[in-house]
PDB file of C-alpha atoms in Angstrom:
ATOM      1  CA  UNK X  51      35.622 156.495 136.225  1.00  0.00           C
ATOM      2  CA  UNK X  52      32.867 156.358 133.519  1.00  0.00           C
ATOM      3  CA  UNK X  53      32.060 152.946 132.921  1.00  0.00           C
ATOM      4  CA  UNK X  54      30.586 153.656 128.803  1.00  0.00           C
ATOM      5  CA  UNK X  55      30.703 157.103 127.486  1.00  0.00           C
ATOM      6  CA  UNK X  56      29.544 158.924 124.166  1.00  0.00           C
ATOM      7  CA  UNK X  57      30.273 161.992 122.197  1.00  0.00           C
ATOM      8  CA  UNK X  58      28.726 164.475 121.743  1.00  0.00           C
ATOM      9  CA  UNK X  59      26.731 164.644 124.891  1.00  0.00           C
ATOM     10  CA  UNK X  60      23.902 166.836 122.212  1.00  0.00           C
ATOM     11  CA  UNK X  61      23.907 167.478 118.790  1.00  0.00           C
ATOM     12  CA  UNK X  62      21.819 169.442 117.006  1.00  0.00           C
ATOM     13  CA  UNK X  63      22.424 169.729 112.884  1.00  0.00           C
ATOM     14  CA  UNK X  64      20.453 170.421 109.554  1.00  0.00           C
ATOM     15  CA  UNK X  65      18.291 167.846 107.762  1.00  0.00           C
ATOM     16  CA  UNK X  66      20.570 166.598 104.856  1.00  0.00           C
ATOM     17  CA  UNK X  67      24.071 166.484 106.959  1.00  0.00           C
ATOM     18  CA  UNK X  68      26.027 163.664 108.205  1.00  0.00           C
ATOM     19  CA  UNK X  69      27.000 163.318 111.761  1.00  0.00           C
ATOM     20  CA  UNK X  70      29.099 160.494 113.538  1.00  0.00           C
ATOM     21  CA  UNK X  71      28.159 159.362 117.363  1.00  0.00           C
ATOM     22  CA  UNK X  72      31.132 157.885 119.548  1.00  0.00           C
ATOM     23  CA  UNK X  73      30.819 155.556 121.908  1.00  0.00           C
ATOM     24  CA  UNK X  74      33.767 153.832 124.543  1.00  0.00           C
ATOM     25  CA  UNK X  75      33.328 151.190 127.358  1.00  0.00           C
ATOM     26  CA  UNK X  76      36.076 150.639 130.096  1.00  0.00           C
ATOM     27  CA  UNK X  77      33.988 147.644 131.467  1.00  0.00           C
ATOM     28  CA  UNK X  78      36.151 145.007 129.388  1.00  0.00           C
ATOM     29  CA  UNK X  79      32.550 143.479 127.900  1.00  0.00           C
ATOM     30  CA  UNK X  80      33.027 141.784 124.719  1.00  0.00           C
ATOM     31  CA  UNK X  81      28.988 142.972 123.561  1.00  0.00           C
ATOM     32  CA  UNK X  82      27.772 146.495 122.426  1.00  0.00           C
ATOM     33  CA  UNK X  83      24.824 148.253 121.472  1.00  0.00           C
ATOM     34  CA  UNK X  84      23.107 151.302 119.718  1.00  0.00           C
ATOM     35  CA  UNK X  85      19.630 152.018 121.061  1.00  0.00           C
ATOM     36  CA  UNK X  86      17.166 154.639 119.991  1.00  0.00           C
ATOM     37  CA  UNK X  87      14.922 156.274 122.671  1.00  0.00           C
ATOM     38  CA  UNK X  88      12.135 158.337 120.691  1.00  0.00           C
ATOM     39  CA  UNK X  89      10.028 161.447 121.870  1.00  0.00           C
ATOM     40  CA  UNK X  90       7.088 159.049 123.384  1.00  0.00           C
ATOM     41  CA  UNK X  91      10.321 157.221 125.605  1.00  0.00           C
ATOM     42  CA  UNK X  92      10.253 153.641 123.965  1.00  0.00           C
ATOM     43  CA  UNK X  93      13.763 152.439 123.787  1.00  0.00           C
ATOM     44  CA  UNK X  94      14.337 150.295 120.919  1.00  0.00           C
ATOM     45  CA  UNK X  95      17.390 148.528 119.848  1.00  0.00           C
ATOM     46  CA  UNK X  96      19.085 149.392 116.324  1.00  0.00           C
ATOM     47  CA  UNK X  97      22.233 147.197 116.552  1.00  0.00           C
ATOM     48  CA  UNK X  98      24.666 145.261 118.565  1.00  0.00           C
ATOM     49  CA  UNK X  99      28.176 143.992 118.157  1.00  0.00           C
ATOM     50  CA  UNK X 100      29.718 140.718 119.784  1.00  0.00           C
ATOM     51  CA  UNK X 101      33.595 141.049 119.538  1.00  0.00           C
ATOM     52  CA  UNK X 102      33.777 143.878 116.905  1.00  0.00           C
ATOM     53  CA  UNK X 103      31.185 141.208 114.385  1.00  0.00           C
ATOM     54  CA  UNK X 104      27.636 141.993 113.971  1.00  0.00           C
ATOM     55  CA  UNK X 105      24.987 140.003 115.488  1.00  0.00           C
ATOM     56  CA  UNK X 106      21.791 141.905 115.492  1.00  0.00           C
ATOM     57  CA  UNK X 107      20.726 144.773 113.135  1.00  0.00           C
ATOM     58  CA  UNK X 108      17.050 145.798 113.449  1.00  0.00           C
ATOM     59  CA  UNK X 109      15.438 147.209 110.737  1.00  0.00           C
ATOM     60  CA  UNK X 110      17.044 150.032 110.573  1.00  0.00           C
ATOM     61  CA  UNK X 111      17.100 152.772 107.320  1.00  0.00           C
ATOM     62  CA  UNK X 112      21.117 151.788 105.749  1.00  0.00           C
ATOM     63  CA  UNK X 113      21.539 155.921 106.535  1.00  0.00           C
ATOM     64  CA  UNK X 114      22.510 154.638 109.907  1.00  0.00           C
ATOM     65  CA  UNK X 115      26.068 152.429 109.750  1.00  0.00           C
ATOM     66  CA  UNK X 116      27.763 151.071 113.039  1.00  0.00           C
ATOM     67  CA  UNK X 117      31.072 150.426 113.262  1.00  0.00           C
ATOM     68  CA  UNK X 118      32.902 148.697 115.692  1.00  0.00           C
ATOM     69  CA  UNK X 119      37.017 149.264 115.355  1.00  0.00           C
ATOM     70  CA  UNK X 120      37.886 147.290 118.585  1.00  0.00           C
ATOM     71  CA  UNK X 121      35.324 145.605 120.908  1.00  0.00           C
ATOM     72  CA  UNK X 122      35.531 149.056 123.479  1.00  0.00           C
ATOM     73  CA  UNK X 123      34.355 151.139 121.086  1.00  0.00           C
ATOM     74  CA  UNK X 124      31.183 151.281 118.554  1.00  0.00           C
ATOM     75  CA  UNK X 125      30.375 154.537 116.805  1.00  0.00           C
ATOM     76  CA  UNK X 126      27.562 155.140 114.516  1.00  0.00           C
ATOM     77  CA  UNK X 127      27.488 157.067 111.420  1.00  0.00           C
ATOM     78  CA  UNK X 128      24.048 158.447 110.337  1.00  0.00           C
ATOM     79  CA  UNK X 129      24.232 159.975 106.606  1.00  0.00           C
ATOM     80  CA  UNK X 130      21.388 162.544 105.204  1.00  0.00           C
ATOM     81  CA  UNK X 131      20.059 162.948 108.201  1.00  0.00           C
ATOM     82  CA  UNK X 132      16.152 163.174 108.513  1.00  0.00           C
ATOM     83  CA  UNK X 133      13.590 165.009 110.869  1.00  0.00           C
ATOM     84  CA  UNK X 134      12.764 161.898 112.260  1.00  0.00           C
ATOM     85  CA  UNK X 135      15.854 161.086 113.466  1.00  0.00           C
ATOM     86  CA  UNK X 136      15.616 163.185 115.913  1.00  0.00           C
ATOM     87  CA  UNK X 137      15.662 161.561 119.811  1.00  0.00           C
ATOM     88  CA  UNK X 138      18.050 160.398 122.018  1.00  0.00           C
ATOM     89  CA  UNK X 139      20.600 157.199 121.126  1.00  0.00           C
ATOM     90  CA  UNK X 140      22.175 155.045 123.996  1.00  0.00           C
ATOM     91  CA  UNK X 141      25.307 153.050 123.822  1.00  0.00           C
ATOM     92  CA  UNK X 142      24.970 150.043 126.461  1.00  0.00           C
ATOM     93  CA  UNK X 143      27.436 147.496 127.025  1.00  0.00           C
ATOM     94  CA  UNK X 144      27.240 143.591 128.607  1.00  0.00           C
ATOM     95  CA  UNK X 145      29.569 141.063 128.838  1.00  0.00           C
ATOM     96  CA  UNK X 146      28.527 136.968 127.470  1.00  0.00           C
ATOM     97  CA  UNK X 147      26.575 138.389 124.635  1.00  0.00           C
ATOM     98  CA  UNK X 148      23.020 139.867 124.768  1.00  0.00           C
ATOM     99  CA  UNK X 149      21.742 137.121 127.557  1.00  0.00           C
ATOM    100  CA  UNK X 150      23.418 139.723 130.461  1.00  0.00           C
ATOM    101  CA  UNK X 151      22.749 142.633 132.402  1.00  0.00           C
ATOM    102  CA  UNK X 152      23.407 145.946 130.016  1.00  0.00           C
ATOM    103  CA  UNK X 153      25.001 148.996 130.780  1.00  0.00           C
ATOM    104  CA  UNK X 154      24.159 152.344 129.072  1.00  0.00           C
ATOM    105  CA  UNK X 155      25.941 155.193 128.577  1.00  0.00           C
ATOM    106  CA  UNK X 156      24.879 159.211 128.992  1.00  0.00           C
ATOM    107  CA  UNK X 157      23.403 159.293 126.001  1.00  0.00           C
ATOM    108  CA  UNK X 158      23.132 161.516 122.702  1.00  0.00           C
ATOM    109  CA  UNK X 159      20.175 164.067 122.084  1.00  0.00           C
ATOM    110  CA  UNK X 160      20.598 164.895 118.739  1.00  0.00           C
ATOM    111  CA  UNK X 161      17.919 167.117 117.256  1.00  0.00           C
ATOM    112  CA  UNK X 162      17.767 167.409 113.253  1.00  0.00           C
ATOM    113  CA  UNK X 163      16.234 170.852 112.180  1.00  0.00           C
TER     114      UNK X 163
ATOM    115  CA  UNK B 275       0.449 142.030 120.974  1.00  0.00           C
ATOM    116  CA  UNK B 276       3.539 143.853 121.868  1.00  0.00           C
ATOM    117  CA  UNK B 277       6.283 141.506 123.026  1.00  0.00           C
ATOM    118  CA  UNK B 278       6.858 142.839 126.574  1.00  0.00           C
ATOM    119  CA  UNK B 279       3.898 145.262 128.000  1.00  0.00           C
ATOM    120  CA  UNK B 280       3.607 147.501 130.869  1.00  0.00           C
ATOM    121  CA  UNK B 281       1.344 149.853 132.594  1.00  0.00           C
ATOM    122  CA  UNK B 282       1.965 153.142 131.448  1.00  0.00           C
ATOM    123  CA  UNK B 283       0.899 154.786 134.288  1.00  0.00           C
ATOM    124  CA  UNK B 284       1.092 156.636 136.720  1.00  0.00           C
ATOM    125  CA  UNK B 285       1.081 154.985 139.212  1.00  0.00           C
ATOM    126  CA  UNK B 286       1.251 157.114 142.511  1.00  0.00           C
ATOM    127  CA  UNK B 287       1.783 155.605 146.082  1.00  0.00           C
ATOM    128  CA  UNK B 288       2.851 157.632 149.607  1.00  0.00           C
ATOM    129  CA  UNK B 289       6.350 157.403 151.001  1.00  0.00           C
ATOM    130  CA  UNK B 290       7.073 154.213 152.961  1.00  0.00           C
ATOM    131  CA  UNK B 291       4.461 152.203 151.184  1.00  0.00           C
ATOM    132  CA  UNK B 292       5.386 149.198 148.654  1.00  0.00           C
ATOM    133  CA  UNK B 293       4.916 150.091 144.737  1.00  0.00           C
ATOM    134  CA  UNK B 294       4.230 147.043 142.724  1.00  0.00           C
ATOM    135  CA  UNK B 295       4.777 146.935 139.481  1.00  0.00           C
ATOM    136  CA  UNK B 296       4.100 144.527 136.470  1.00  0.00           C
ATOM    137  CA  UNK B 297       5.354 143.670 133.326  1.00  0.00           C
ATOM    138  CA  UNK B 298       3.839 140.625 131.003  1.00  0.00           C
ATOM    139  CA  UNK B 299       5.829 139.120 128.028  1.00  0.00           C
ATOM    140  CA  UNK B 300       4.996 137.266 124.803  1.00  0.00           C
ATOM    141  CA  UNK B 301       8.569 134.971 123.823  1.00  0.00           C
ATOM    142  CA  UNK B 302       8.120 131.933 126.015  1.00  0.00           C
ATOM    143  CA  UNK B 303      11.351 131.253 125.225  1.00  0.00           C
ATOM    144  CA  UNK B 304      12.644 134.075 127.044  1.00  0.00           C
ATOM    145  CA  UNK B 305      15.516 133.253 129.299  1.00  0.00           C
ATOM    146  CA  UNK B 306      16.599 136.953 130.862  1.00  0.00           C
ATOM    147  CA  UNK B 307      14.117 139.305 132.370  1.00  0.00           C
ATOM    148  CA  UNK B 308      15.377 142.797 133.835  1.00  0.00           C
ATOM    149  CA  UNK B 309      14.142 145.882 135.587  1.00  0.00           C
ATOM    150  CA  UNK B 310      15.769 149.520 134.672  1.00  0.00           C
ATOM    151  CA  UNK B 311      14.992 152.695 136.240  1.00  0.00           C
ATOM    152  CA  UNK B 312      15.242 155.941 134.679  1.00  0.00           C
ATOM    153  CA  UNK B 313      15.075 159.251 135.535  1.00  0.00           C
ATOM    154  CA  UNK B 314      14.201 162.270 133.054  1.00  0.00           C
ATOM    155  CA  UNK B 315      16.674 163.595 131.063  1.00  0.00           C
ATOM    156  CA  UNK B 316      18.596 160.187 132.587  1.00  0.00           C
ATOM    157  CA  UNK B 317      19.998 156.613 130.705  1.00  0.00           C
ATOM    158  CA  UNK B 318      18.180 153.421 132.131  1.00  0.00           C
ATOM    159  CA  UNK B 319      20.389 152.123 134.840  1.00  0.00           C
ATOM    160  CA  UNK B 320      20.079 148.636 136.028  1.00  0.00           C
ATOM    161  CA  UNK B 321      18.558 147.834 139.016  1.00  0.00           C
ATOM    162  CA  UNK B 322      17.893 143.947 138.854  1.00  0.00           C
ATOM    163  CA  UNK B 323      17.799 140.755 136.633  1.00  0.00           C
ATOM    164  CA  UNK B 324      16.183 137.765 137.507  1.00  0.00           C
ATOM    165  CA  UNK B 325      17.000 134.593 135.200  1.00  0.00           C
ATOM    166  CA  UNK B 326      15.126 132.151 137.222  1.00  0.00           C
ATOM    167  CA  UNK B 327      11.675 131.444 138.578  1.00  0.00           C
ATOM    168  CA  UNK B 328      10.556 132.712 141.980  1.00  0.00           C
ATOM    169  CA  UNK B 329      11.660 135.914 143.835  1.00  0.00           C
ATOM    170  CA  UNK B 330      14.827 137.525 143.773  1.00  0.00           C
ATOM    171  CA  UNK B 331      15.709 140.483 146.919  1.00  0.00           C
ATOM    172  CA  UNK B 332      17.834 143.461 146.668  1.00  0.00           C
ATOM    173  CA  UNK B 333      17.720 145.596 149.418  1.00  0.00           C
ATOM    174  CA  UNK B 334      14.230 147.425 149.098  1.00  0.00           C
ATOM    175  CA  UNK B 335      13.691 145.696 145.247  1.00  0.00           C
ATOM    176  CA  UNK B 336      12.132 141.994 144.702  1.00  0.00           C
ATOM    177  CA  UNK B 337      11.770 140.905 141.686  1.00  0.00           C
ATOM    178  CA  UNK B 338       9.559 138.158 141.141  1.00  0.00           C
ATOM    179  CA  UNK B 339       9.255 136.080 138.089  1.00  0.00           C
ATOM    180  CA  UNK B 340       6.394 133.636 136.835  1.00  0.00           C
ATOM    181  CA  UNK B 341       7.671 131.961 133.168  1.00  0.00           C
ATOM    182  CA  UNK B 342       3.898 129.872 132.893  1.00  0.00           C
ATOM    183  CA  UNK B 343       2.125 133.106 133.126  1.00  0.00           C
ATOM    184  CA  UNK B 344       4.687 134.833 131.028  1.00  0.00           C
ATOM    185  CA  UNK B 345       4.931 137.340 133.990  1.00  0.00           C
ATOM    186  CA  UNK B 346       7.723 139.592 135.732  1.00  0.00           C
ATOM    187  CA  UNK B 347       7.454 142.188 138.466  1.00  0.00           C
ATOM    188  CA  UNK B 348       9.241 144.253 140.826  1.00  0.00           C
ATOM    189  CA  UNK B 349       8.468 145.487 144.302  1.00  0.00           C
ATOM    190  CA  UNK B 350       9.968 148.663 145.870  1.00  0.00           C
ATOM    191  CA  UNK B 351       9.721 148.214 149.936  1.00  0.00           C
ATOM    192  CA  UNK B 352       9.636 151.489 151.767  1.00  0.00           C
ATOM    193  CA  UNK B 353       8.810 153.738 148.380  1.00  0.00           C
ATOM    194  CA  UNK B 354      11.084 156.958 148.713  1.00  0.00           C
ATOM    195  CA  UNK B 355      10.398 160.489 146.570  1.00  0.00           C
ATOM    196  CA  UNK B 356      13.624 159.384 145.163  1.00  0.00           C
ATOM    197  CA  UNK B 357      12.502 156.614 143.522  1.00  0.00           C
ATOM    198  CA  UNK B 358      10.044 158.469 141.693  1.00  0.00           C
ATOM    199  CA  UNK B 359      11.091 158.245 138.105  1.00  0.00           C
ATOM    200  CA  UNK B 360      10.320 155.643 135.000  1.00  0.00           C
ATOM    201  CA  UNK B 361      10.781 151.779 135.379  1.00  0.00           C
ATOM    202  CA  UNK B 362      11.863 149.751 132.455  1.00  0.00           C
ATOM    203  CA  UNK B 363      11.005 146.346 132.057  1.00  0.00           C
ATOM    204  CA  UNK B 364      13.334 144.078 129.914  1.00  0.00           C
ATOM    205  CA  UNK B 365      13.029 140.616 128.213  1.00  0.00           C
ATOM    206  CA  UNK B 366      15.608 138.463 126.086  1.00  0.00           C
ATOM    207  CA  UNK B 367      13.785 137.289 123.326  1.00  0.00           C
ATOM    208  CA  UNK B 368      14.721 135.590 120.509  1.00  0.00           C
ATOM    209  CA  UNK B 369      15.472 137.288 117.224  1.00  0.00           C
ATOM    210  CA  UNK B 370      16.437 136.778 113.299  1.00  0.00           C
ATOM    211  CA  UNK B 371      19.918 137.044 114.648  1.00  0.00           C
ATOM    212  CA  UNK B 372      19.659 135.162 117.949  1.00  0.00           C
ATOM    213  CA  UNK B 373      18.894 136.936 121.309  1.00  0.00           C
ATOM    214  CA  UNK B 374      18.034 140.408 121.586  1.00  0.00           C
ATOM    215  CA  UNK B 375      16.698 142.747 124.337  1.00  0.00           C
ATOM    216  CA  UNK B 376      13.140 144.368 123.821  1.00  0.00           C
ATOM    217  CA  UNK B 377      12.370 147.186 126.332  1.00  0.00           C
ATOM    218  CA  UNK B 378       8.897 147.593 128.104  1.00  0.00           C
ATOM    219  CA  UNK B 379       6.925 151.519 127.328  1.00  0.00           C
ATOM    220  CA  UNK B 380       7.802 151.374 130.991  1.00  0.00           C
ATOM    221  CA  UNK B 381       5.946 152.659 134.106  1.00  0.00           C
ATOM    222  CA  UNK B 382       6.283 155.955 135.759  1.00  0.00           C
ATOM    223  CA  UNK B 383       6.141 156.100 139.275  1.00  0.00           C
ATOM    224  CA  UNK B 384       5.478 158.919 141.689  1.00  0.00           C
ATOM    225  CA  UNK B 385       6.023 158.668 145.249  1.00  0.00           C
ATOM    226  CA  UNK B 386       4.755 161.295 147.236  1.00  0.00           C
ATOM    227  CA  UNK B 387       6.094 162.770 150.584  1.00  0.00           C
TER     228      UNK B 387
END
């Protein structure tokens, strides 16, 4: 049983194009996150979502959009994609808000050429 | 000064010895302090949180945390080859938008056989 899962497991694409990211979490927590992990391996946080609302968005270009339509699943949208873009993007989940232990998922490598 | 710093690395120690490994944070405020592990190609998976002051034992892994000195580490007992891979450190610090999670570079470790 996988505990958070994404889609696409890789995705590679074109500079300019718009690509979605999926993310789903069977652990019943009512907090979610996006995460970027770049080439040099710092993992930084982009957004999170508290019971499908909003609570922390990093600055972050407004190419990338989360959206959260229940609180098991938050996908994110990136439009006009860039070269920098490029690395890997983590979905975590944790229950009680963003005090708690996290849980990640697999994992996206998505690689803009 | 970066909010939570590490030791890049690497730091290489025989099999059956004790790897220690530090992490220092800047939020005094910080109320959540956690250690991930990941291995390459891998998404961080949790291996302890410590909320409290003093040492906290899990199996081979102690955490130990000091909130005057703004310090947090974790000791692997007993080092295996398998636990050779990259050790996140993790803080809850406060935000714009309340609490938020800022990941350590992180800390590769080696064990050799």
């Amino acid at each position: 049983d996988t505990a958070v899962s994404q889609t696409p497991k890789y995705l590679v694409t074109q500079m300019g194009n718009d690509k979605s990211i999926k993310c789903e979490q069977n652990l019943g927590h009512d907090t979610m996150y996006w995460y970027k992990q770049d080439s040099k391996k710092f993992l930084k946080i982009m957004f999170s979502y508290n019971n499908k609302e909003l609570i922390i968005n990093e600055t972050v270009p407004n190419r990338f959009s989360p959206k959260s339509p229940d609180k098991a699943h938050l996908n994110l949208h990136i439009n006009s994609l860039e070269l920098g873009d490029s690395a890997v993007y983590f979905c975590a989940s944790s229950q009680g808000g963003t005090t708690y232990e996290q849980y990640f998922g697999p994992g996206t490598r998505l690689t803009v050429t | 000064q970066k909010e939570v710093e590490q030791n890049s690395g690497p730091l290489s120690v025989p099999e059956g010895a004790i790897a220690s490994l530090n992490c220092t944070y800047s939020d005094r405020g910080s109320q959540s302090f956690f250690w991930y592990r990941q291995y390459s190609g891998k998404s961080p998976e949790l291996i302890m949180s410590i909320y409290s002051n003093g040492d906290k034992e899990d199996g081979r892994f102690t955490a130990q945390l000091n909130k005057a000195s703004q310090y947090v580490s974790l000791l692997i007992r007993d080092s295996q080859p398998s636990d050779s891979a990259t050790y996140l450190c993790a803080v809850n610090t406060r935000g714009t938008g309340g609490f938020k999670t800022i990941f350590g570079a992180g800390t590769r470790l080696f064990v050799k056989a």
